[in-house]
Short mmCIF file of C-alpha atoms in Angstrom, two decimals:
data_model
loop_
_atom_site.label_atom_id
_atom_site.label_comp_id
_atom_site.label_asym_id
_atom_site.label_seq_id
_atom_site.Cartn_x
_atom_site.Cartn_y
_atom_site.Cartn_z
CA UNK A 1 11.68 -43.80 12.40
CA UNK A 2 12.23 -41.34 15.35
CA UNK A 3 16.01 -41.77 17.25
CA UNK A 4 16.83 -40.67 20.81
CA UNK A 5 19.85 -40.64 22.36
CA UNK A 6 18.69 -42.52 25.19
CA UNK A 7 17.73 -45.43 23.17
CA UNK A 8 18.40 -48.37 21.42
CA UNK A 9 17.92 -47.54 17.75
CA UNK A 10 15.84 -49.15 16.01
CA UNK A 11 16.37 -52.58 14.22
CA UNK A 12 16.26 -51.25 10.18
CA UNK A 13 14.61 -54.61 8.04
CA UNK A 14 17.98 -56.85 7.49
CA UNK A 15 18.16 -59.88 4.91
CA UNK A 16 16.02 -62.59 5.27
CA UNK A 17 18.52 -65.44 4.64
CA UNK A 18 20.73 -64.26 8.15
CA UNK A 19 19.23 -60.95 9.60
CA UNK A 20 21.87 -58.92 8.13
CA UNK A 21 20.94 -54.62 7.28
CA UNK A 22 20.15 -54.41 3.56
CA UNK A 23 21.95 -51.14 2.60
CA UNK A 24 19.95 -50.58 -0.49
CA UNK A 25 16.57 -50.86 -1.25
CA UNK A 26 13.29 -48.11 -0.12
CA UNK A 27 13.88 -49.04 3.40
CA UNK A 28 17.30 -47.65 3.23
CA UNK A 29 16.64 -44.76 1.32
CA UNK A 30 14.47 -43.83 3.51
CA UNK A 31 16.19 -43.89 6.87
CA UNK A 32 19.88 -43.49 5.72
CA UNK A 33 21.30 -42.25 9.03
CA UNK A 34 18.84 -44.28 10.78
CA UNK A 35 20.47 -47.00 9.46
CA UNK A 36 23.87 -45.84 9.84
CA UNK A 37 23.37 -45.10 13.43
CA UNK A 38 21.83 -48.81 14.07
CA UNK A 39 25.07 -50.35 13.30
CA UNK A 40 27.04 -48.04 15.40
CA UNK A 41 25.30 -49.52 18.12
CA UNK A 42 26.48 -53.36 17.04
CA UNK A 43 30.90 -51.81 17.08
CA UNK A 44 32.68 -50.15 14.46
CA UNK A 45 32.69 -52.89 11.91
CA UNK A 46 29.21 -54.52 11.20
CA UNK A 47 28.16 -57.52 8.43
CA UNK A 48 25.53 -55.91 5.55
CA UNK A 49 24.06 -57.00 2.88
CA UNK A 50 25.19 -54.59 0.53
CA UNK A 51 23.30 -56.29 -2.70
CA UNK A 52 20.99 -59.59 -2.56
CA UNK A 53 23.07 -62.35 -1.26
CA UNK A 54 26.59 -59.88 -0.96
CA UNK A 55 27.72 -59.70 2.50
CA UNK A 56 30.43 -57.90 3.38
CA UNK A 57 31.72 -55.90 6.35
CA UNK A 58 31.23 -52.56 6.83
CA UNK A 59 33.37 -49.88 8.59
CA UNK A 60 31.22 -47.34 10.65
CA UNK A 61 34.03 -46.02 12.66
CA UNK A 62 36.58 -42.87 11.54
CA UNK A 63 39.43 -43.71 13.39
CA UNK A 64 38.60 -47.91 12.32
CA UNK A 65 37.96 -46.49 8.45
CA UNK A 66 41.67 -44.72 8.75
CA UNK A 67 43.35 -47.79 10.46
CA UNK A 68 42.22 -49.99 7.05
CA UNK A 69 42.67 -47.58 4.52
CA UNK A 70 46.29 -46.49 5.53
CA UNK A 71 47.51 -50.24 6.03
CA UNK A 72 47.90 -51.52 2.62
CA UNK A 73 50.44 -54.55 3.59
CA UNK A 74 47.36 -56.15 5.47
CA UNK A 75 44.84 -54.72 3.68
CA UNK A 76 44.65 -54.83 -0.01
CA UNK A 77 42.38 -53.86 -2.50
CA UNK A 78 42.95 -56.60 -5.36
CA UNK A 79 39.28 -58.02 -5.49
CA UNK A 80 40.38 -61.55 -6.61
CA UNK A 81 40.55 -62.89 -3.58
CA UNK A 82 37.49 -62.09 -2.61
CA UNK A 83 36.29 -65.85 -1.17
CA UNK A 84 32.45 -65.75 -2.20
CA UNK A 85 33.37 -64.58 -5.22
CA UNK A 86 35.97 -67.46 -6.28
CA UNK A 87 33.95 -70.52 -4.08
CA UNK A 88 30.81 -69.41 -6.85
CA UNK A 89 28.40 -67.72 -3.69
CA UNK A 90 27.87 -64.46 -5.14
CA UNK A 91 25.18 -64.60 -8.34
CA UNK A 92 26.61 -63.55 -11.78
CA UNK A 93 24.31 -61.03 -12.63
CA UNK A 94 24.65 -59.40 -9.31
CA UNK A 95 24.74 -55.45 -9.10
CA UNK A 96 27.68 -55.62 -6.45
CA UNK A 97 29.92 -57.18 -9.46
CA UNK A 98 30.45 -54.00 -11.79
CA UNK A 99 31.58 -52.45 -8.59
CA UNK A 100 33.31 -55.15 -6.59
CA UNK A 101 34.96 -56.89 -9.61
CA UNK A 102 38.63 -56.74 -10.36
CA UNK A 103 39.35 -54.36 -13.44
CA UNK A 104 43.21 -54.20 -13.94
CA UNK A 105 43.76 -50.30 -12.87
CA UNK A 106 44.83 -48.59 -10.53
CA UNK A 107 42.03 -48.61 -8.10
CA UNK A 108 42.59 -52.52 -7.87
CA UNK A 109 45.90 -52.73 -7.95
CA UNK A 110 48.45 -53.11 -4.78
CA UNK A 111 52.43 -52.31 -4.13
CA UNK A 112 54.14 -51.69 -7.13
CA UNK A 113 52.31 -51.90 -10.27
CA UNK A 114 49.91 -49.63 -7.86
CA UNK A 115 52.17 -47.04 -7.67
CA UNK A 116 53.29 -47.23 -11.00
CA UNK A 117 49.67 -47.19 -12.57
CA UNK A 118 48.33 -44.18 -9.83
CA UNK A 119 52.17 -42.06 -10.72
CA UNK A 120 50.91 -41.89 -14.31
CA UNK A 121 47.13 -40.78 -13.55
CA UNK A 122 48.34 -38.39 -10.54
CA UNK A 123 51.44 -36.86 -12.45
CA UNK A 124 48.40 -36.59 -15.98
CA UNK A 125 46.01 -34.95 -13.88
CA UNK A 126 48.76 -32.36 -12.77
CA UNK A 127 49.00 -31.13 -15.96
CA UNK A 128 45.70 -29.86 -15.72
CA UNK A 129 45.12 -25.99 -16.06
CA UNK A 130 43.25 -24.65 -13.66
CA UNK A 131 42.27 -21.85 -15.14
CA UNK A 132 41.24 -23.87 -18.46
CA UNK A 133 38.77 -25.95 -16.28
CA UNK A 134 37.11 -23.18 -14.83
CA UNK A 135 35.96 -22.11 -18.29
CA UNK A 136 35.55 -25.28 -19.37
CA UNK A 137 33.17 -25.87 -16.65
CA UNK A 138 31.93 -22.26 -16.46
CA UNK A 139 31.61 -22.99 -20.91
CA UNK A 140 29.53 -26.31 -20.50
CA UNK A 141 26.94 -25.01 -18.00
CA UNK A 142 26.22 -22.20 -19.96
CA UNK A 143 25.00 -24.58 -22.16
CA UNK A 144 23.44 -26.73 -20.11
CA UNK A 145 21.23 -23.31 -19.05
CA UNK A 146 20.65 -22.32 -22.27
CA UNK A 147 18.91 -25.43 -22.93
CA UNK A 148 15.89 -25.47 -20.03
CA UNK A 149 16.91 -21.36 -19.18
CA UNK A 150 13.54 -20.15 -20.53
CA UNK A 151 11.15 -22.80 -19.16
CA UNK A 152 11.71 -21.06 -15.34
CA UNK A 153 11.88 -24.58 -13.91
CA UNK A 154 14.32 -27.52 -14.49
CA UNK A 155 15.20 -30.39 -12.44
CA UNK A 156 18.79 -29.77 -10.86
CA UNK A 157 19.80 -33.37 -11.25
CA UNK A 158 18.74 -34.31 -14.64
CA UNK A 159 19.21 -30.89 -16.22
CA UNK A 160 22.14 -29.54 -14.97
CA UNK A 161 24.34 -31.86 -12.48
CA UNK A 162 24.12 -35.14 -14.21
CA UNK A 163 24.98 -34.23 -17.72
CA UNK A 164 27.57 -31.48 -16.53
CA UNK A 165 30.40 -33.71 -15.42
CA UNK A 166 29.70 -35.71 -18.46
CA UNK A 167 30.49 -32.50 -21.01
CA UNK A 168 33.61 -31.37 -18.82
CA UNK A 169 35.26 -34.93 -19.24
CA UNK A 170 34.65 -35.36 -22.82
CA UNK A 171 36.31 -31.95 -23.05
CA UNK A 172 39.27 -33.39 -20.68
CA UNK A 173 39.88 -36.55 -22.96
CA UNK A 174 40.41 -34.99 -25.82
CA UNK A 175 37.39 -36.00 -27.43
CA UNK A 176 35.77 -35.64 -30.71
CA UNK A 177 31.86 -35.32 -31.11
CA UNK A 178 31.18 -38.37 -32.07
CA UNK A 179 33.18 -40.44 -30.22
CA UNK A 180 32.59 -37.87 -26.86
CA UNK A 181 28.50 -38.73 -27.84
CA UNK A 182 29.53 -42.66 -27.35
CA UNK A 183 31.85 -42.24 -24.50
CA UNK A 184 28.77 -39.81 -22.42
CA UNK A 185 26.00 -42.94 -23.80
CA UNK A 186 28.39 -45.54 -22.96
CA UNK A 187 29.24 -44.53 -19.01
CA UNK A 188 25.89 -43.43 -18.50
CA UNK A 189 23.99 -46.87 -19.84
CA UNK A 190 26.45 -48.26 -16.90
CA UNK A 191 25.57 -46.22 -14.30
CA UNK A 192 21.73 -47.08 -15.80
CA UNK A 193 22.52 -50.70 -16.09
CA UNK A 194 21.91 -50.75 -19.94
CA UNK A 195 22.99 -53.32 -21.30
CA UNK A 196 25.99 -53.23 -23.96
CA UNK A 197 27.00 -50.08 -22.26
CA UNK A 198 30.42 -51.30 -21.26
CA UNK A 199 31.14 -52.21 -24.51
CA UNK A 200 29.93 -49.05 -26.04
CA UNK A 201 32.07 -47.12 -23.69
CA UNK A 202 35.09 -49.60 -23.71
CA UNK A 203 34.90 -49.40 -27.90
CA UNK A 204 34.89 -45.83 -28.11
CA UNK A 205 37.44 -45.58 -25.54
CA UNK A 206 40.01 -48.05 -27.59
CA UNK A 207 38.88 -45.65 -30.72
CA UNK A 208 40.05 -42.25 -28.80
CA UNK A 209 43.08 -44.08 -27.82
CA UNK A 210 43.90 -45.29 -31.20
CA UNK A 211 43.16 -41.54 -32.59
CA UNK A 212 45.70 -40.55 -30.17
CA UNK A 213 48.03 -42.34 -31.41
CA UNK A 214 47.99 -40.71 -34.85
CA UNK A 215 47.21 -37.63 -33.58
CA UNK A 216 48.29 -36.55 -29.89
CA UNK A 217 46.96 -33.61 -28.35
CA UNK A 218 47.05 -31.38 -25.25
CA UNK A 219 44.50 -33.49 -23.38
CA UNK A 220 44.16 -36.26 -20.80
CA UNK A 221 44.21 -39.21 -22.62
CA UNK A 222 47.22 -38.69 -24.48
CA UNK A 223 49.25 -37.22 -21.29
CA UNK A 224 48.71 -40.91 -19.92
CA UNK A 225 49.69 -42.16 -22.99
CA UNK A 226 53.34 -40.52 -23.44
CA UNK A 227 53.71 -40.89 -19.47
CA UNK A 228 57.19 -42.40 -19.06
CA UNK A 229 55.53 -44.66 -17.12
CA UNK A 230 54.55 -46.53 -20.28
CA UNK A 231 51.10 -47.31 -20.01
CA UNK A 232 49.66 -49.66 -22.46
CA UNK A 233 46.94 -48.74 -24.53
CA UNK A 234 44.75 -51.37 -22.32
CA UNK A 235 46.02 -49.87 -19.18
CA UNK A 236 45.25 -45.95 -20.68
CA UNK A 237 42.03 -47.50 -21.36
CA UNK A 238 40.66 -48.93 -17.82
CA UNK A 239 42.65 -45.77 -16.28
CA UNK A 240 39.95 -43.27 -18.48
CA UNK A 241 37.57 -46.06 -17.20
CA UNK A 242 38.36 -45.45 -14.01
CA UNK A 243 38.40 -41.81 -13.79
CA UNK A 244 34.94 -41.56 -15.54
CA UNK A 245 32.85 -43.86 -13.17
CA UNK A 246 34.89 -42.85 -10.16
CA UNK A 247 34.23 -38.78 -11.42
CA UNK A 248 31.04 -38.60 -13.19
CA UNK A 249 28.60 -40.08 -10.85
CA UNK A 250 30.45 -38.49 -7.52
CA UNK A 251 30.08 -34.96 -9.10
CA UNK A 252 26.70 -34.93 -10.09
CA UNK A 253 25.76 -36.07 -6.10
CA UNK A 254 28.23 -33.62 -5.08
CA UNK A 255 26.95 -30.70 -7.40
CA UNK A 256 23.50 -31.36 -6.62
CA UNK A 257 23.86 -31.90 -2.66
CA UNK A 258 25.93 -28.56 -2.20
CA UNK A 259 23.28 -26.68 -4.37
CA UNK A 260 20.25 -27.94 -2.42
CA UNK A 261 22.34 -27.14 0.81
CA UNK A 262 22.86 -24.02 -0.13
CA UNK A 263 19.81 -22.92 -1.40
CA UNK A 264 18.09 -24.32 1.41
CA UNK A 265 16.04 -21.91 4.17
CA UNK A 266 18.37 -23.69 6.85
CA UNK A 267 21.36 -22.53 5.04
CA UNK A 268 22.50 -19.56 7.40
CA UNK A 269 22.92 -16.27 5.69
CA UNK A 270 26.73 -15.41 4.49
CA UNK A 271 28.15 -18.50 4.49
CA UNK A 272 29.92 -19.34 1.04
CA UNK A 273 29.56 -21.80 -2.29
CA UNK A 274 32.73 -22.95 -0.49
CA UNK A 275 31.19 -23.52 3.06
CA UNK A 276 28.33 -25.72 1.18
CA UNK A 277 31.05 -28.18 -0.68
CA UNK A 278 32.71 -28.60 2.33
CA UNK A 279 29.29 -29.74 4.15
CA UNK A 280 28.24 -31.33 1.27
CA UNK A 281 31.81 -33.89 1.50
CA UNK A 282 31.25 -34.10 5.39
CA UNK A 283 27.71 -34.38 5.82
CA UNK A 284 26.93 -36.05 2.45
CA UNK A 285 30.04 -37.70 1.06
CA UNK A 286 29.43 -38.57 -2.73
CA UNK A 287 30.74 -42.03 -2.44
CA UNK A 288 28.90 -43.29 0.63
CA UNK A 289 30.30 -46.68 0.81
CA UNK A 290 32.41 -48.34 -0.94
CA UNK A 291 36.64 -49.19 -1.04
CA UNK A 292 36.50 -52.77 -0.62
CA UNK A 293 39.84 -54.11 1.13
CA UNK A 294 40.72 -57.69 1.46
CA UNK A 295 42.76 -58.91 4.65
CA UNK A 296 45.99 -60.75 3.78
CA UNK A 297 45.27 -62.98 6.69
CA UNK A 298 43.07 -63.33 9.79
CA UNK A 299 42.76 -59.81 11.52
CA UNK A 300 41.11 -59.30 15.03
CA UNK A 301 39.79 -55.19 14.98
CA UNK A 302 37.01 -53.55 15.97
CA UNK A 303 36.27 -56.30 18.39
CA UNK A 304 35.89 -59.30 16.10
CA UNK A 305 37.96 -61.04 13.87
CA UNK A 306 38.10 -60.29 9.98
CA UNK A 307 38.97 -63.24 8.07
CA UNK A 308 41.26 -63.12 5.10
CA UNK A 309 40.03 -62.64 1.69
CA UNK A 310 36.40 -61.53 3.03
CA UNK A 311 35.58 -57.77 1.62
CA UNK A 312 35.79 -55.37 4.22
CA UNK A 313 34.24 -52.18 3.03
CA UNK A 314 34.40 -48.28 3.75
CA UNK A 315 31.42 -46.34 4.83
CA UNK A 316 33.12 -42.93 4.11
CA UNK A 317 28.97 -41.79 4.65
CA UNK A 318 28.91 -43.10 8.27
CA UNK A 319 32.61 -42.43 9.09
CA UNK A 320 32.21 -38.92 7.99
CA UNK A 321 29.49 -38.75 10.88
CA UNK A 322 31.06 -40.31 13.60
CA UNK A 323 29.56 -38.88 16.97
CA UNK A 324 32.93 -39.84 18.49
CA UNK A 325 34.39 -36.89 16.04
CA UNK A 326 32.21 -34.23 17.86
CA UNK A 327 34.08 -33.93 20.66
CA UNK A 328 37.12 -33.18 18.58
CA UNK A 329 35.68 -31.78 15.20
CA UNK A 330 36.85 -28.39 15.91
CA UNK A 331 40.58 -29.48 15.48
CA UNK A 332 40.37 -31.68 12.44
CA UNK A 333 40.95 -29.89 9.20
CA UNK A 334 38.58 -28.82 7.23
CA UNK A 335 39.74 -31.28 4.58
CA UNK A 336 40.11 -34.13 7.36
CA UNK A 337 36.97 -35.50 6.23
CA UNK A 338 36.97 -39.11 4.51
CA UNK A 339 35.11 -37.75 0.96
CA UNK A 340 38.11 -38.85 -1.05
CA UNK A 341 39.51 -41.50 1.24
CA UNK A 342 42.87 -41.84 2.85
CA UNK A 343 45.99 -43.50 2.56
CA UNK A 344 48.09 -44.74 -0.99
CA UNK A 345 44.44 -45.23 -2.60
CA UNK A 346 43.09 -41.89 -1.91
CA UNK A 347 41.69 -40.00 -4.87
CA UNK A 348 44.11 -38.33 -7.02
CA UNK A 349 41.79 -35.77 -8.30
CA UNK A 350 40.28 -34.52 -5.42
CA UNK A 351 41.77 -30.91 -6.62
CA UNK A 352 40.27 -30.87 -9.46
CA UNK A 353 37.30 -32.25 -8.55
CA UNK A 354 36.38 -29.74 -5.45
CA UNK A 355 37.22 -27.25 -8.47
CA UNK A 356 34.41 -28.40 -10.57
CA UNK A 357 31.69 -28.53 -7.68
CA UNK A 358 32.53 -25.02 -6.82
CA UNK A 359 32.66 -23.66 -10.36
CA UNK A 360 29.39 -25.86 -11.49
CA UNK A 361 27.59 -23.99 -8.37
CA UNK A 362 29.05 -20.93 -8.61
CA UNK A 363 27.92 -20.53 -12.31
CA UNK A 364 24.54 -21.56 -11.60
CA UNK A 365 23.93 -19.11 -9.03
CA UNK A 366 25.08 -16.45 -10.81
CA UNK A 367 23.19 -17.42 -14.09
CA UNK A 368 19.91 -17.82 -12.57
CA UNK A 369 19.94 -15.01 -9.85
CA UNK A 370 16.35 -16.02 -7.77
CA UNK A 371 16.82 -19.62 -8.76
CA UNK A 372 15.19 -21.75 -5.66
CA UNK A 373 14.34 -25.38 -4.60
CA UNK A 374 10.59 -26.30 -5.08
CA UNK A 375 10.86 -29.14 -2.23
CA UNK A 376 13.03 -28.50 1.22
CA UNK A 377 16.09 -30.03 1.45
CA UNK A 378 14.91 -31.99 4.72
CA UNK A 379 12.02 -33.57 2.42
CA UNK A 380 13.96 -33.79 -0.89
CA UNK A 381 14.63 -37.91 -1.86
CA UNK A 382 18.06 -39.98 -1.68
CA UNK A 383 18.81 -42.32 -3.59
CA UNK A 384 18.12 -45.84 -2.65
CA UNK A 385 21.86 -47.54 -3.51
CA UNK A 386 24.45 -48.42 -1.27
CA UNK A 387 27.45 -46.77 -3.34
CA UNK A 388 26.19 -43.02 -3.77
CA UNK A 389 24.80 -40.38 -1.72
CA UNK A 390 22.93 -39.00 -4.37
CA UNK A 391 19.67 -36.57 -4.34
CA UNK A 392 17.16 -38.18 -6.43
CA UNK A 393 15.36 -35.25 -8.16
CA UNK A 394 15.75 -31.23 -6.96
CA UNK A 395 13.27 -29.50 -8.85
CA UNK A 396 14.25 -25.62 -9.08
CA UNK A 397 12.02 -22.36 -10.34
CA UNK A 398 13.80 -19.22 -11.63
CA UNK A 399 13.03 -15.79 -13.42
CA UNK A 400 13.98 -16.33 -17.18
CA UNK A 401 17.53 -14.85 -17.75
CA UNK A 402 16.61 -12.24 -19.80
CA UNK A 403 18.58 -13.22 -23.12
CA UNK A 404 16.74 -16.32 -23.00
CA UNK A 405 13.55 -15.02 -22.05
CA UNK A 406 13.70 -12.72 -25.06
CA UNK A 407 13.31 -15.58 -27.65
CA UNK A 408 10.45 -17.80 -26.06
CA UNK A 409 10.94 -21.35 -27.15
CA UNK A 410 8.57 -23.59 -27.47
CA UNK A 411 7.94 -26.70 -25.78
CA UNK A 412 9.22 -28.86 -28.85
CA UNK A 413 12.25 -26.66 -29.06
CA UNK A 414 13.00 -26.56 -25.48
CA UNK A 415 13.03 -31.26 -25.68
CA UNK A 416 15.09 -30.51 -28.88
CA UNK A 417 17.86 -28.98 -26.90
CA UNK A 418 17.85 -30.69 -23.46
CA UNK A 419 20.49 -33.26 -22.81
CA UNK A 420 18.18 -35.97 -22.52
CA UNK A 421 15.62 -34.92 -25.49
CA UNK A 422 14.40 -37.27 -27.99
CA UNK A 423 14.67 -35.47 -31.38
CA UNK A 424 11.57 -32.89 -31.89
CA UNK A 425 10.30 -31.54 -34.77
CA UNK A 426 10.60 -27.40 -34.77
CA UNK A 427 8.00 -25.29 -34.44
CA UNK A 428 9.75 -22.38 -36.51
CA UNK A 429 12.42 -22.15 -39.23
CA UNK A 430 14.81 -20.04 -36.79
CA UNK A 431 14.72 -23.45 -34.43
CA UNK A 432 15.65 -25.70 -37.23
CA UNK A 433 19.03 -25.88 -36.44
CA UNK A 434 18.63 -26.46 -32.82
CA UNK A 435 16.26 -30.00 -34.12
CA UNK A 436 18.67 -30.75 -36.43
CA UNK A 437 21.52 -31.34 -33.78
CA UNK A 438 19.41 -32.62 -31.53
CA UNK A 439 19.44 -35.94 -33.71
CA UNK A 440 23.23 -35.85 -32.69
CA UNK A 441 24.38 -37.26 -29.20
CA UNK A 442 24.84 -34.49 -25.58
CA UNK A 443 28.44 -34.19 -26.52
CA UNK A 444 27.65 -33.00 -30.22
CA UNK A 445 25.29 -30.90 -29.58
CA UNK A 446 27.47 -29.40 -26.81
CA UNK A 447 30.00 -28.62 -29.63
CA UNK A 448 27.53 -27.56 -32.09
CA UNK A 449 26.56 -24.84 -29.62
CA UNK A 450 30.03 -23.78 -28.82
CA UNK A 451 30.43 -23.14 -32.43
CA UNK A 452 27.32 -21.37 -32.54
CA UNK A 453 25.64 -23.26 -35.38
#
């Protein structure tokens, strides 16, 4: 749909049951800023589906997003109170649930078992060498290369920024092969809607834990767990929850958005891997909408009145893109944008995490030194969910690096060693070893390679 300033934009298709925008669906997808621009028009706060019979309210404004998220007496993020919820109105199997529904950490929690619970995770992540996650990043995607490197072609997203993330975390937590194979299956079969994946992921979780225990080591997990703040071993657990879903999904849509961007033939010359992440968490902020807050009472802002215990959400996407910010974008920071939030629930690993993006594209580019997007970035597809700003599929061509180009692999081989490969049988006794771990989960075979076998 074509938008003019001079115009009302247009109406996108809303629910059927009360009119409201559906913000997912292939409607949505489609016209994302479209959409976003619509309810502008209605004030800075507008009422969206944002899953089948879910309606919530969403923020559209900056200065109306900052107002909520740095208010945390009258707004509060502890989801059971959400009304619709507890009078039986939103459907059990709803997709809004696994996101919406209360899970005792940190990201639900308010005043002081908040601040306890977010003092552990923020004073854990600290610890973090900087250095050490370069490499570790820098380590995993030379893997990830070496595993569709000599086909000339991979898909960016499936290939390279999705399982990325995954490896790099595994690696944080402290995690052994197997249980780092269960812990990647387990948080991706959520983020797939598999079912049994959140026990899968919450099992192997309570096993690294438990191993922990015995056996503590310089990694994530068991910083959190000799914290002084005492966690319990079901708190460690939905706090590793909590930073996988709210790390793994948000880098791969930030890796893959910044790479597009800057590969892209509107890119202008000379600007940096840098100068793309920061567009990439303005423009396209990996977690498009979501920070549900529930008022303590009756609030009247934005021009109408929010009732207590209805979800109010964030659209960090639409915020981000406020054409009231134009007129003073200039004199924001650079890091003024909303990517990470704002206010006692902003993310605690937004250093890191900006780290990772940068190093992820950085070690692309100079791996694959001609590597280009197939499809331009205007045409290439977004995902059709209201939570993520996600590129769908980038597919990217490249010259060989010549150490892999050297050893031509065969298509069996090459499924045998990519992330998402069902096992394949080899076509030669040199790539025997490479179908042999294949049978073993990403994580695994990750480690198998480090190792060199």
């Amino acid at each position: 749909m074509q938008h003019h300033p001079d115009t009302t934009p247009e109406i996108p298709p809303g629910c059927p049951a009360h009119g409201n925008v559906a913000l997912y669906g292939p409607q949505f997808g489609s016209d994302i800023e479209g959409t976003y621009e619509y309810l502008r028009s209605l004030g800075p706060i507008a009422p969206v589906d944002i899953a089948p019979e879910v309606e919530v309210e969403l923020v559209t404004s900056y200065d109306t997003a900052l107002t909520i998220l740095q208010d945390p007496t009258t707004f509060v993020r502890d989801s059971r109170r959400w009304n619709a919820l507890n009078e039986g109105r939103v459907p059990p199997d709803s997709p809004a649930l696994p996101m919406m529904g209360y899970r005792p950490n940190a990201l639900f929690a308010d005043g002081a078992r908040h601040a306890r619970l977010r003092q552990a995770v923020t004073e854990s992540l600290a610890t973090i060498n900087e250095l050490q996650l370069v490499r570790q990043v820098q380590h995993s995607a030379g893997y990830l290369i070496s595993s569709f490197g000599a086909r000339g072609q991979a898909d960016l997203m499936a290939d390279y920024a999705g399982p990325l993330p995954l490896l790099v975390f595994s690696e944080l937590f402290g995690c052994p092969a197997e249980i780092g194979d269960r812990v990647i299956a387990g948080i991706s079969g959520i983020f797939e809607g598999t079912p049994g994946a959140d026990e899968i992921l919450g099992a192997a979780l309570m096993e690294l834990i438990a191993l922990k225990r015995r056996s503590p080591g310089a990694d994530l997990t068991t910083r959190l767990m000799v914290h002084p703040a005492q966690l319990t071993d079901e708190e460690v657990l939905h706090q590793l929850v909590t930073l996988l879903s709210g790390g793994t999904a948000p880098l791969t849509a930030a890796i893959g958005t910044a790479t597009a961007l800057y590969l892209s033939e509107d890119w202008s010359q000379g600007l940096s891997v840098e100068d793309a992440v920061a567009q990439t968490l303005w423009k396209y902020p990996p977690i498009a909408n979501y920070a549900a807050h529930y008022p303590t009472h009756d609030v009247d802002l934005g021009g109408k009145t929010l009732r207590a215990g209805d979800p109010v959400l964030i659209s960090f996407a639409a915020a981000n893109n406020d054409p009231r910010l134009a007129v003073h974008r200039e004199q924001l920071s650079s890091k003024a944008h909303l990517a990470f939030g704002a206010g006692p629930h902003a993310c605690p690993a937004k250093d890191p995490a900006v780290m990772i993006v940068i190093s992820a594209v950085e070690a692309l580019l100079n791996r694959l030194h001609d590597v280009e997007t197939r499809i331009a970035f205007k045409s290439l597809a977004w995902s059709e969910g209201p939570w993520s700003r996600s590129l769908v599929t980038v597919p990217i061509r490249f010259t060989p690096p010549p150490a892999l180009a050297a050893t031509p692999v065969t298509p069996q081989a090459a499924e045998a060693v990519r992330p998402s490969a069902s096992p394949a049988a080899p076509a030669a006794p040199r790539l025997a070893h490479a179908a042999h771990h294949a049978k073993a989960g990403l994580f695994s075979r990750f480690l198998a390679w480090t190792r060199g076998e």
